[in-house]
Coordinates of C-alpha atoms in Angstrom, one line a residue:
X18 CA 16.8 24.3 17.6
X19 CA 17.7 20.9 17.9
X20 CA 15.1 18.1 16.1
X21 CA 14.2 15.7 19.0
X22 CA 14.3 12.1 18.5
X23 CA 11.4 10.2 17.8
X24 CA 11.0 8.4 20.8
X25 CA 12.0 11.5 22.9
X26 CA 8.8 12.8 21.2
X27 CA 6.4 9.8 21.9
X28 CA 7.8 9.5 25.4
X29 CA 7.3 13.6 26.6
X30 CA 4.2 13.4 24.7
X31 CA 3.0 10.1 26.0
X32 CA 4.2 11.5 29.7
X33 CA 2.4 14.9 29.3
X34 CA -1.0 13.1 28.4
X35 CA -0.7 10.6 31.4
X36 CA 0.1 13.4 34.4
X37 CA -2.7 16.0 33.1
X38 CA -5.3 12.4 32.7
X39 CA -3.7 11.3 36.0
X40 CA -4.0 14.3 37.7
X41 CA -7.0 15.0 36.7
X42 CA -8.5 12.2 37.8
X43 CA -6.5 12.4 41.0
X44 CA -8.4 15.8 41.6
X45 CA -11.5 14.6 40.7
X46 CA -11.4 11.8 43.1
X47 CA -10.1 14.0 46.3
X48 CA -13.1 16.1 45.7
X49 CA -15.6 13.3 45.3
X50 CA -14.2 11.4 48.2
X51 CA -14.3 14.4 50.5
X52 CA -18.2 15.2 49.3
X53 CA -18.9 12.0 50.1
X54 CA -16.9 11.4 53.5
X55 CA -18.5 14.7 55.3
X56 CA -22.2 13.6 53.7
X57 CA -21.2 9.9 55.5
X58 CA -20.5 12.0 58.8
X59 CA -23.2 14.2 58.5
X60 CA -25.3 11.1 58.5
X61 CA -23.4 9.5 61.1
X62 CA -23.0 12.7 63.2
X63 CA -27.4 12.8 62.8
X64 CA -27.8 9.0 63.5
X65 CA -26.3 9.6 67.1
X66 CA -28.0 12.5 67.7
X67 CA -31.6 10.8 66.5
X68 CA -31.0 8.1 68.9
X69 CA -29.9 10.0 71.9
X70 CA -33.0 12.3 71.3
X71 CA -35.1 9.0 71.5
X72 CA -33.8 8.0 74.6
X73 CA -36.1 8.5 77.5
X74 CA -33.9 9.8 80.1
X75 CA -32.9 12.4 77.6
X76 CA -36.6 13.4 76.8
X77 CA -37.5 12.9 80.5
X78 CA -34.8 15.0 81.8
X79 CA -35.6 17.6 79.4
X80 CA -38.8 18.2 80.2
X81 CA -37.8 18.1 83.7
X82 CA -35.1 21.0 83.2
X83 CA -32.8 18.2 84.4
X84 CA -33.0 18.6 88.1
X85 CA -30.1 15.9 89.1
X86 CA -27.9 17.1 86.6
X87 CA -28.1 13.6 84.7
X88 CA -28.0 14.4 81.2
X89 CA -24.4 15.8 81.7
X90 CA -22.8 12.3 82.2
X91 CA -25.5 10.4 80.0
X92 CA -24.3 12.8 76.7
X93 CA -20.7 12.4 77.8
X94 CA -21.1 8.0 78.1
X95 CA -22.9 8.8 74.9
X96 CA -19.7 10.1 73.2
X97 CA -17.1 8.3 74.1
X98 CA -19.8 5.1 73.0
X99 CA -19.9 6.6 69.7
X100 CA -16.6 8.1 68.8
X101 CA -18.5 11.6 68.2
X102 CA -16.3 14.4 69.0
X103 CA -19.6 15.7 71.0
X104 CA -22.8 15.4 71.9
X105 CA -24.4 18.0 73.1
X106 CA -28.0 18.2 74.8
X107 CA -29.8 21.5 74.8
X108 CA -32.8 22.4 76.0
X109 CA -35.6 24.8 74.3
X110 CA -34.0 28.3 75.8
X111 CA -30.4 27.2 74.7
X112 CA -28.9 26.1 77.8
X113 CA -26.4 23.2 77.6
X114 CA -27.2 20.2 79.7
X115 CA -24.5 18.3 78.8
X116 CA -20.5 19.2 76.5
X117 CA -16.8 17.7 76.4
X118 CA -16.0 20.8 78.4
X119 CA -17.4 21.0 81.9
X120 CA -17.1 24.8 81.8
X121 CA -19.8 25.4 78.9
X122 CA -22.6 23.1 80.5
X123 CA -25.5 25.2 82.1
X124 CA -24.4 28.5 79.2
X125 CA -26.4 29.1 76.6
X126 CA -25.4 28.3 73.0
X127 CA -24.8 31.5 70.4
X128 CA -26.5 30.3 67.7
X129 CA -30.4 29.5 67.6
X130 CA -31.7 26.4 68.6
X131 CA -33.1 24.9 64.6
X132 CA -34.8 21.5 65.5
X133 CA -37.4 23.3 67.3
X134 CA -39.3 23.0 64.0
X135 CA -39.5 19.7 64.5
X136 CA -37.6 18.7 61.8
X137 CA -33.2 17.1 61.6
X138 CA -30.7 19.7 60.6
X139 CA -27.2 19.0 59.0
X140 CA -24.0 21.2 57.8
X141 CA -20.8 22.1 59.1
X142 CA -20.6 23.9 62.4
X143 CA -17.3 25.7 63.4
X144 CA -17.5 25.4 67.4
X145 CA -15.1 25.2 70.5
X146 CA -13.9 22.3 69.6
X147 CA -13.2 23.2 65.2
X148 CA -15.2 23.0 62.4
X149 CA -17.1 19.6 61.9
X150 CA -19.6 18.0 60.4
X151 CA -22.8 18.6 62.5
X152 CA -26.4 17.5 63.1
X153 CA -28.9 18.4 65.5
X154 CA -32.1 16.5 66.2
X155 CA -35.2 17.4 68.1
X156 CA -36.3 16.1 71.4
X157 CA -39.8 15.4 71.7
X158 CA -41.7 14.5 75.1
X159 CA -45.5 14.5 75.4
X160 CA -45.8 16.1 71.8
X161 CA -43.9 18.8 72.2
X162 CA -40.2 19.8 71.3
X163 CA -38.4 20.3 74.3
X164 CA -34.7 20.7 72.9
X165 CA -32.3 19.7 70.7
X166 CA -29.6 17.2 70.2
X167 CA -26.3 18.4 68.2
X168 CA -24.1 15.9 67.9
X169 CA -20.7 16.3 65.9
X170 CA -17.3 14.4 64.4
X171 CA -14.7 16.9 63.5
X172 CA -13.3 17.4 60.1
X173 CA -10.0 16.3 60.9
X174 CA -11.1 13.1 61.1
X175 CA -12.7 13.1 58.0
X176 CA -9.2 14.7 56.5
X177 CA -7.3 11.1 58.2
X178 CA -9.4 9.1 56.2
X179 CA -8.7 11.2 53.2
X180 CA -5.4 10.7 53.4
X181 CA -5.8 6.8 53.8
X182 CA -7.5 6.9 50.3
X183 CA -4.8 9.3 49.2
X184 CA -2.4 6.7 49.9
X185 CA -3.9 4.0 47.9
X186 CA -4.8 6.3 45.1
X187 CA -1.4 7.4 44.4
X188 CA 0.3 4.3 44.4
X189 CA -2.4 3.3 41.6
X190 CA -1.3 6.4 40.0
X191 CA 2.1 5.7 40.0
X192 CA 1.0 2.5 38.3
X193 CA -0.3 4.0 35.8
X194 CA 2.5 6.1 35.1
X195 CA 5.0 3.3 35.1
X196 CA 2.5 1.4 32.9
X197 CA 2.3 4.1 30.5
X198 CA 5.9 4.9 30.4
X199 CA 6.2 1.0 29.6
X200 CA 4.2 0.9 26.8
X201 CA 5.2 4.4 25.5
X202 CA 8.6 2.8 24.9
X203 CA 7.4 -0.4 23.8
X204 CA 5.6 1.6 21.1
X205 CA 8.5 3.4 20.4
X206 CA 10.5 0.4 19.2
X207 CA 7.8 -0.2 17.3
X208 CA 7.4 2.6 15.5
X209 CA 11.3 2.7 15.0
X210 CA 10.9 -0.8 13.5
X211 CA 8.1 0.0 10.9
X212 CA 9.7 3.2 10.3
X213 CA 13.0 1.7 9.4
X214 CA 14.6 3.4 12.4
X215 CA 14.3 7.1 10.6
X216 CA 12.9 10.4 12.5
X217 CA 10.1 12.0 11.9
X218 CA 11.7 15.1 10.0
X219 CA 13.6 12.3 7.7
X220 CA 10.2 10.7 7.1
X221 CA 8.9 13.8 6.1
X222 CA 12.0 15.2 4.1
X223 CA 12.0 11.6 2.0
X224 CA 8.2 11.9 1.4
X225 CA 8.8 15.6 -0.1
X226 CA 11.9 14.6 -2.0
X227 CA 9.2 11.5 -3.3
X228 CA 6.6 13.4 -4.3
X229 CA 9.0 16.4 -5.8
X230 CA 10.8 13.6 -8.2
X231 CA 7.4 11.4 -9.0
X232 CA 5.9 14.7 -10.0
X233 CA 8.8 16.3 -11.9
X234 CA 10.0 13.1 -13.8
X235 CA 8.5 13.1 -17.5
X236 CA 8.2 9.2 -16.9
X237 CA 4.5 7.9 -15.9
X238 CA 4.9 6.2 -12.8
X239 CA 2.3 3.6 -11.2
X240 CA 2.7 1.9 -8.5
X241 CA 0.1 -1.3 -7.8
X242 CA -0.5 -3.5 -4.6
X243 CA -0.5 -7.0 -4.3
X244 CA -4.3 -6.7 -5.4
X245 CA -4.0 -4.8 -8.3
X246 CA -5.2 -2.1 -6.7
X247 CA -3.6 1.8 -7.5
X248 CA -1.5 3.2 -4.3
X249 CA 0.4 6.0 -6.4
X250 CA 0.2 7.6 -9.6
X251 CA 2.2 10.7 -10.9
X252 CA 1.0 13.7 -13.2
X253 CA 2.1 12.0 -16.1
X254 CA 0.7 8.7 -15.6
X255 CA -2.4 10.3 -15.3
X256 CA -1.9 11.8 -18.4
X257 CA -0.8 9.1 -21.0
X258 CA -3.4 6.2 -19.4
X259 CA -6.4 9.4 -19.3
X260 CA -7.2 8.8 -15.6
X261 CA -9.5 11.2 -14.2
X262 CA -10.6 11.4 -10.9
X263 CA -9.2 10.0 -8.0
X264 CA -7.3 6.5 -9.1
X265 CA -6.2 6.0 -5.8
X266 CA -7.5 2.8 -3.7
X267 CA -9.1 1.8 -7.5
X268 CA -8.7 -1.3 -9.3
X269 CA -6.6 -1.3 -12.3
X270 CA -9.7 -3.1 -13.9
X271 CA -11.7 -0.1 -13.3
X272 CA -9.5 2.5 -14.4
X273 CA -8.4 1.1 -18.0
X274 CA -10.6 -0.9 -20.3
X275 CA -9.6 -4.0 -21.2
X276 CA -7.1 -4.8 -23.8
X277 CA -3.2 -5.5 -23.8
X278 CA -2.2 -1.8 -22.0
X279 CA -4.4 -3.7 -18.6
X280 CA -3.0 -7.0 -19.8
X281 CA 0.6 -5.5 -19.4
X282 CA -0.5 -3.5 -16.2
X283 CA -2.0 -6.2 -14.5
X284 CA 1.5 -8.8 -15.4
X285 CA -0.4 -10.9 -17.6
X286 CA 1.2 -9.3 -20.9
X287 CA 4.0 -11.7 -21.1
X288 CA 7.6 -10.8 -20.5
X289 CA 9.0 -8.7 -18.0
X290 CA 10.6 -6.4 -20.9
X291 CA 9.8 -2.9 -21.8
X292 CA 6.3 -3.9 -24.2
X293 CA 5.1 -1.2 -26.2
X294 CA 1.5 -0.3 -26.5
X295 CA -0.9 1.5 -28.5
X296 CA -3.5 3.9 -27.2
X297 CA -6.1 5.7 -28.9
X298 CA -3.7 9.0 -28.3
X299 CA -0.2 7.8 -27.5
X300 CA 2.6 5.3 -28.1
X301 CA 3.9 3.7 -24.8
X302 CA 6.6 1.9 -23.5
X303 CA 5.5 0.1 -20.3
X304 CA 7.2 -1.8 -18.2
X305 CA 6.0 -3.7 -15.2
X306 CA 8.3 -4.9 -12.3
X307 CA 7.1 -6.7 -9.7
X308 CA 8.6 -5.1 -6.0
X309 CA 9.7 -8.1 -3.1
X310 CA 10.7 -7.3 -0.1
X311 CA 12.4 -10.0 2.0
X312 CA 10.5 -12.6 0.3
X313 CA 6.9 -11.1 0.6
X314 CA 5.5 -9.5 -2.7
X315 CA 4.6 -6.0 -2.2
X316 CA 3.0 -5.2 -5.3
X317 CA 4.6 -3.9 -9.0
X318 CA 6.1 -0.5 -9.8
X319 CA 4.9 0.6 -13.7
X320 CA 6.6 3.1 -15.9
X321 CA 5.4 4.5 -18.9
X322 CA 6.8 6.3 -21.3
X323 CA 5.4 8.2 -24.1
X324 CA 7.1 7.0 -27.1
X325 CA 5.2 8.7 -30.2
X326 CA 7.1 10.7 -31.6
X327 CA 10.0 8.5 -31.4
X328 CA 8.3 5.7 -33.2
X329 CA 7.0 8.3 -35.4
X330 CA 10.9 9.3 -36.1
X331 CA 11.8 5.7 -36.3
X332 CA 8.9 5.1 -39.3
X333 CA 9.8 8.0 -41.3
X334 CA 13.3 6.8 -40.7
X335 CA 12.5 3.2 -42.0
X336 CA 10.6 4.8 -45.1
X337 CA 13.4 7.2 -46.0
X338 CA 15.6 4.1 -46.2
X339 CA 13.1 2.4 -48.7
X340 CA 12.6 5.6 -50.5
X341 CA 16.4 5.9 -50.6
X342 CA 16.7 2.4 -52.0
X343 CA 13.9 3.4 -54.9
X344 CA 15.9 6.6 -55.6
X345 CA 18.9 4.5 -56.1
X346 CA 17.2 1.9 -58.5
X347 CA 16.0 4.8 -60.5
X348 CA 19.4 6.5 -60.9
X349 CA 21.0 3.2 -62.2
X350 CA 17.8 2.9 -64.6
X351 CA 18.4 6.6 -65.3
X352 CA 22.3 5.4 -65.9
X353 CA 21.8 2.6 -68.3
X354 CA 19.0 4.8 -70.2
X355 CA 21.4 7.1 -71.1
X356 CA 24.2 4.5 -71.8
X357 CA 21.6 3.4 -73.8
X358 CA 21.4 7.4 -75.4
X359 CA 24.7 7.6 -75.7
X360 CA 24.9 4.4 -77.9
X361 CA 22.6 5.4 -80.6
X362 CA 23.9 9.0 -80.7
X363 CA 28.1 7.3 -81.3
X364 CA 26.2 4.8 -84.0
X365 CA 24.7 7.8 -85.6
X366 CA 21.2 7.7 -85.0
X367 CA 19.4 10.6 -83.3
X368 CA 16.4 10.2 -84.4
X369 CA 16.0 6.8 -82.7
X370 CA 18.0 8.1 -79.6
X371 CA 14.7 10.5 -79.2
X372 CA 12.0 8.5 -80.1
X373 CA 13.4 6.7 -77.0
X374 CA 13.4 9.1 -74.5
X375 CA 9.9 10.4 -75.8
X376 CA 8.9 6.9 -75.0
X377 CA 10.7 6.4 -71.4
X378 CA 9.7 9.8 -70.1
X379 CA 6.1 9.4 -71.3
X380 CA 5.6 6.2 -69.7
X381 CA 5.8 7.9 -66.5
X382 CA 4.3 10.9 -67.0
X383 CA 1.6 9.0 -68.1
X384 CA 1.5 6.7 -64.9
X385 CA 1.1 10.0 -63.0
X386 CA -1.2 11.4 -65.2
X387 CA -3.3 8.2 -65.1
X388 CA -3.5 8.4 -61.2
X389 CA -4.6 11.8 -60.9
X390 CA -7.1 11.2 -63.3
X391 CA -8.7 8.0 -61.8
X392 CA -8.3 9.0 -58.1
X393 CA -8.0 13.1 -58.1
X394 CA -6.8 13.1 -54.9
X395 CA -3.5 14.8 -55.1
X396 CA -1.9 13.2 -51.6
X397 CA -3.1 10.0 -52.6
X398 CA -1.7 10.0 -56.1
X399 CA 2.0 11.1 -54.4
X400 CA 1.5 8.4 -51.8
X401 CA 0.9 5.9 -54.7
X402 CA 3.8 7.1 -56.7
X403 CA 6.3 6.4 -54.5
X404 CA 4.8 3.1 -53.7
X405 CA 4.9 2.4 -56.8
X406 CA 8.7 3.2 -57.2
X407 CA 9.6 1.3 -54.2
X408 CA 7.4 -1.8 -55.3
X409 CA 9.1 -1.8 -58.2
X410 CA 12.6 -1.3 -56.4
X411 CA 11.8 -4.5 -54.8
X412 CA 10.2 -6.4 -57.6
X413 CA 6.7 -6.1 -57.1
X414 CA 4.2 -5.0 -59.5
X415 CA 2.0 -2.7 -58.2
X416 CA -1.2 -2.5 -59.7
X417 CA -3.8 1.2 -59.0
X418 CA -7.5 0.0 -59.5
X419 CA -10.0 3.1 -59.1
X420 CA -13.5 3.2 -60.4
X421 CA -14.1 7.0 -59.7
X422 CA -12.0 10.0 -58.1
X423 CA -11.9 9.8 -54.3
X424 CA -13.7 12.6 -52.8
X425 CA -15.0 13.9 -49.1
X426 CA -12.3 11.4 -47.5
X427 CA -9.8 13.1 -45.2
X428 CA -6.6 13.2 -47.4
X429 CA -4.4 12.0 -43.4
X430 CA -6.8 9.7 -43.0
X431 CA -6.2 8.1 -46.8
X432 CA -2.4 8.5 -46.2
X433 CA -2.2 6.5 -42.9
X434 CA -4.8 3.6 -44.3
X435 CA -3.5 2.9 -47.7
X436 CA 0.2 3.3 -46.9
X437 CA 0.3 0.9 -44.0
X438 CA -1.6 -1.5 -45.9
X439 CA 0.6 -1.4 -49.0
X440 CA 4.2 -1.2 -46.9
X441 CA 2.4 -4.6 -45.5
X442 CA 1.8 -5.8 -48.9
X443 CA 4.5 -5.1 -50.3
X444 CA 6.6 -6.8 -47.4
X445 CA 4.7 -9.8 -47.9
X446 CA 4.1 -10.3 -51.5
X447 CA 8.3 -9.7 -51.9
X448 CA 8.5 -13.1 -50.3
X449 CA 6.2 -14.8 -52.9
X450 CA 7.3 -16.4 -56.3
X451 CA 4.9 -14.0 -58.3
X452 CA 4.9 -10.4 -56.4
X453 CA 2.4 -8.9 -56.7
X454 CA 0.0 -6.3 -55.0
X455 CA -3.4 -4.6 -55.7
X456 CA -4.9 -1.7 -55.1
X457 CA -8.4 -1.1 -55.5
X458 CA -10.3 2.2 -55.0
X459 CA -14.6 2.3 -55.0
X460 CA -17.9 2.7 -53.4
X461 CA -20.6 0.5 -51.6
X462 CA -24.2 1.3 -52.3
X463 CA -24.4 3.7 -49.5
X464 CA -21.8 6.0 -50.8
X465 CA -18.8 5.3 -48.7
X466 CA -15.4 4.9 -50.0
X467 CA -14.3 1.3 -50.2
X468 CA -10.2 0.3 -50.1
X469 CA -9.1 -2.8 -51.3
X470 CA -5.5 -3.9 -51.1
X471 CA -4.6 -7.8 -52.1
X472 CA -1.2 -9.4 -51.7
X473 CA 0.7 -12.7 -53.8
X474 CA 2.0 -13.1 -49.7
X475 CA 1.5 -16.0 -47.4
X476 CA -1.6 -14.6 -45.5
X477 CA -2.0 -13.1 -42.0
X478 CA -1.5 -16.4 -40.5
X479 CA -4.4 -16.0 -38.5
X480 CA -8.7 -15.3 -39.4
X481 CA -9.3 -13.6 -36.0
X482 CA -9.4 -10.2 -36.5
X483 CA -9.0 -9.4 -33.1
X484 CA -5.3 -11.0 -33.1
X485 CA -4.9 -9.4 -36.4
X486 CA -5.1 -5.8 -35.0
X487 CA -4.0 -5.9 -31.8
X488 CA -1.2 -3.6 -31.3
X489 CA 2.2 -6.2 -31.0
X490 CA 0.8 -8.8 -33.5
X491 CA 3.4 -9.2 -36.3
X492 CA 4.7 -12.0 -38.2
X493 CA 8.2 -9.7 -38.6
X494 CA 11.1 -9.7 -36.4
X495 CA 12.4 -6.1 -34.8
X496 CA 14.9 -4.4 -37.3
X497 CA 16.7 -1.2 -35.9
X498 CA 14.6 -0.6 -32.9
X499 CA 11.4 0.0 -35.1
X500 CA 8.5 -2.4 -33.2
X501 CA 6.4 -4.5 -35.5
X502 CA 2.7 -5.0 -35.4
X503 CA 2.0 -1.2 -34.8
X504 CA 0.8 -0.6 -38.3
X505 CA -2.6 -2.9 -38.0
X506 CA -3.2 -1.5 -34.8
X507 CA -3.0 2.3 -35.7
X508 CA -5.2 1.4 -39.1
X509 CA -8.1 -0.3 -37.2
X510 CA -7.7 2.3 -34.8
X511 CA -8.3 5.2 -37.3
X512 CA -11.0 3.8 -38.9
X513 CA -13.1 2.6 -36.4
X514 CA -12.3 6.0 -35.2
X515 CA -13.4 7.7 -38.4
X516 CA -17.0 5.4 -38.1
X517 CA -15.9 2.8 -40.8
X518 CA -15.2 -0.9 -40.7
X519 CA -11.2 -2.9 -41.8
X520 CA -11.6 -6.6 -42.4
X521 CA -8.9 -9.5 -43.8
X522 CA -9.1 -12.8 -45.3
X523 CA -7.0 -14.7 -46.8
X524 CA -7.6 -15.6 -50.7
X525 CA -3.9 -16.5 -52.7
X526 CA -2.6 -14.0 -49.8
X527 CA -3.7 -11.7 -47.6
X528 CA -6.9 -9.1 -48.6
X529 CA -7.7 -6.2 -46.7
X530 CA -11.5 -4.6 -47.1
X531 CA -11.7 -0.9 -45.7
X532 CA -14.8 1.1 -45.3
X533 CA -14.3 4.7 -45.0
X534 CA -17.8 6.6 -44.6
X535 CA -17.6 10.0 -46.7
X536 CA -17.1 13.4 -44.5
X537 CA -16.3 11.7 -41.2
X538 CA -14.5 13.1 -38.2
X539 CA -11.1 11.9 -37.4
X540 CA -10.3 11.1 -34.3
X541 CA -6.9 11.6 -32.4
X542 CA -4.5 8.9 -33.0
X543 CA -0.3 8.2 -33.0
X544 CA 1.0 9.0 -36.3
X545 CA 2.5 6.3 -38.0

């Protein structure tokens, strides 16, 4: 079957509802009007016969039995005076004195004769002459009742006047209709202007296809008003910003705490380019663009994508290359040491060809054997070998201060803190004319391990810590797609997470203090 057009729809529809309302009403009125056009001749019809029953010559003539035969042309002058269609005077016993028709007067009525109780009687009476709307009235002389007046209009009369009314009543009814017509189509063009001249059934075919690609997209997608104010958000919007609830109508202020994620939401994070993010559970790439339509802002369409593990990849990536590097350095050390081998064995001298290569690989099994001793914790004693390779790779001296073995600490938790604060240091202290960077490993009177790493670098450039670790702070350029000022961010994250306190200064470079509370939980965080 067919799909009918939008306006076919509003006009059958708006046409439908204005005949049954029309009609109705039309009914309603006909019945109404005819109720009250016999009540107004049933009083009119009792008014004549009330004041012929008052006159004297009636009452007179009555009680009299009418001897001249008077009351005959009196009820007949009576009639044509009034416009009744009769006016019939009967006496006590039923006999007509006086009816349009000659032929009745001096018979006797069929039904009873009712005002003898004294009292006015109304209805509709179906005599000679048709039905019509009757009433009879009692004729009283010297106290007594002495006949009855019934005195009647007949009911096509009171169908004429219906039909004036009629008249009148449907040419308002057809003014109606036309009016409604009118502005059924005048609504119609304005529907097909709002709705961009499509159909119903295209309406509701794009608003499926909407919701099946917001929904089925692994992009977050958020769409804003001119207020700030959510209108849309997919399944896995909801996910990555943690909304719960119903977001929709809501304030973007009252749906994500503050920070740079609402700054960037709102279009007060900067520039219009994808800005990535860190959350407490995710990585993001966001991207705000405001929508205009016509040159009247409409509001801002957000995507989000989740962009952890890529970063992730992208880090490892990064420390691959500087473990790489580090691997290299040793295998041309490696080289010239056994150049160096190979030279005292051709001058004859193996004895001082081993006491060298007891003295190079003791050096660093001893630096390994040192670390394990000092710290105990076996992660953290790999983490700081390699660091210490690549420091040295890069000409830095890296120096592994620990006052006791670390203990009760969770070993991803150590792994995440101390190697983003020594990659840091490193990077910075590489820049300085004396490179060098410390690590120091202790406890604070309440029993909570202490991290201290110290840099030859410039400094952080800045003493307010809130700048410091805010996710996107970075005094390094982009290399390779890997976004600075991440690092920070996911430290202070972590430990604050974990219950402990991170705090910088600058003193000869930059000095990170780290408070890590012994046996704390972890919380959910990117990795690095």
């Amino acid at each position: 079957m067919a799909r009918r057009r939008l306006s076919t729809q509003i006009l059958v529809s708006h046409l439908a509802i204005l005949i049954i309302a029309v009609g109705a009403g039309f009914a309603l009125y006909v019945h109404a009007g005819r109720q009250a056009r016999d009540e107004e001749y049933m009083k009119r019809a009792l008014a004549i016969a009330q004041a012929t029953a008052a006159l004297p010559e009636v009452q007179r003539g009555l009680a009299q039995g009418d001897p001249t035969g008077a009351l005959a042309g009196l009820g007949e002058r009576i009639r044509l005076n009034t416009g009744a269609a009769y006016v019939v005077i009967i006496d006590r016993t039923g006999v007509r004195h006086s009816h349009p028709d000659p032929a009745l007067i001096g018979r006797r009525v069929e039904e009873p004769v009712v005002a003898l109780d004294g009292r006015p009687h109304t209805g509709h009476d179906k005599g000679h002459l048709g039905l019509s709307a009757n009433a009879k009235a009692p004729v009283v002389a010297s106290g007594a009742v002495v006949g009855e007046i019934s005195a009647g209009i007949l009911e096509k009369e009171v169908s004429i006047e219906n039909a004036r009314a009629l008249r009148a009543l449907l040419l308002y009814a057809g003014l109606a209709l036309a009016l409604g017509l009118g502005t059924a189509f005048l609504l119609t063009r304005r529907l097909k202007r709002q709705t961009l001249g499509l159909e119903l059934h295209e309406i509701a075919e794009l608003l499926q296809e909407r919701e099946a690609m917001l929904h089925g997209i692994r992009e977050g997608v958020v769409i804003l008003d001119t207020q700030d104010r959510v209108t849309l958000v997919n399944d896995e919007a909801r996910r990555l910003l943690g909304l719960k609830g119903v977001p929709l109508g809501r304030s973007v202020a009252d749906l994500v705490p503050s920070g740079r994620l609402r700054d960037l939401l709102t279009g007060g994070g900067g520039r219009p380019d994808d800005e990535v993010v860190l959350t407490d559970e995710h990585c993001l790439k966001v991207n705000r663009m405001p929508v205009v339509h016509q040159g009247r802002p409409l509001g801002a369409v957000v995507t989000l994508r989740d962009r952890t593990e890529h970063v992730e990849l992208l880090r490892e990536l990064d420390s691959v290359r500087s473990l790489t590097d580090a691997l290299r350095a040793q295998q041309h050390e490696h080289a010239n040491r056994m150049h160096t081998v190979a030279g005292l064995l051709e001058l004859d001298r193996p004895a001082d060809a081993a006491a060298y290569l007891d003295e190079v690989s003791g050096a660093a099994a001893g630096l390994a054997e040192s670390l394990r001793d000092r710290i105990g914790s076996p992660t953290l004693v790999a983490l700081l070998l390699g660091k210490v390779t690549i420091a040295r790779e890069r000409g830095v001296r890296l120096f592994v201060e620990a006052a006791e073995p670390v203990r009760g600490v969770d070993g991803r938790v150590l792994v995440t803190v101390v190697g983003n604060l020594i990659d840091n240091a490193i990077d910075a202290a590489a820049l300085s004319p004396s490179p060098e960077v410390t690590v120091e490993l202790g406890t604070d009177p309440a029993g909570a391990l202490v991290i201290g790493v110290r840099d030859s670098g410039p400094g952080v450039g800045t003493m307010d810590p809130e700048v410091v670790f805010a996710d996107g702070y970075s005094t390094k350029a982009t290399v390779d797609g890997v976004h600075r000022g991440l690092g920070l961010a996911l430290v202070h994250r972590l430990v604050t997470r974990s219950g402990g306190t991170i705090t910088v200064r600058n003193d000869g470079g930059a000095c990170f203090r780290v408070v890590l509370p012994r046996d704390a939980p972890v919380g959910a965080v990117p990795s690095p």
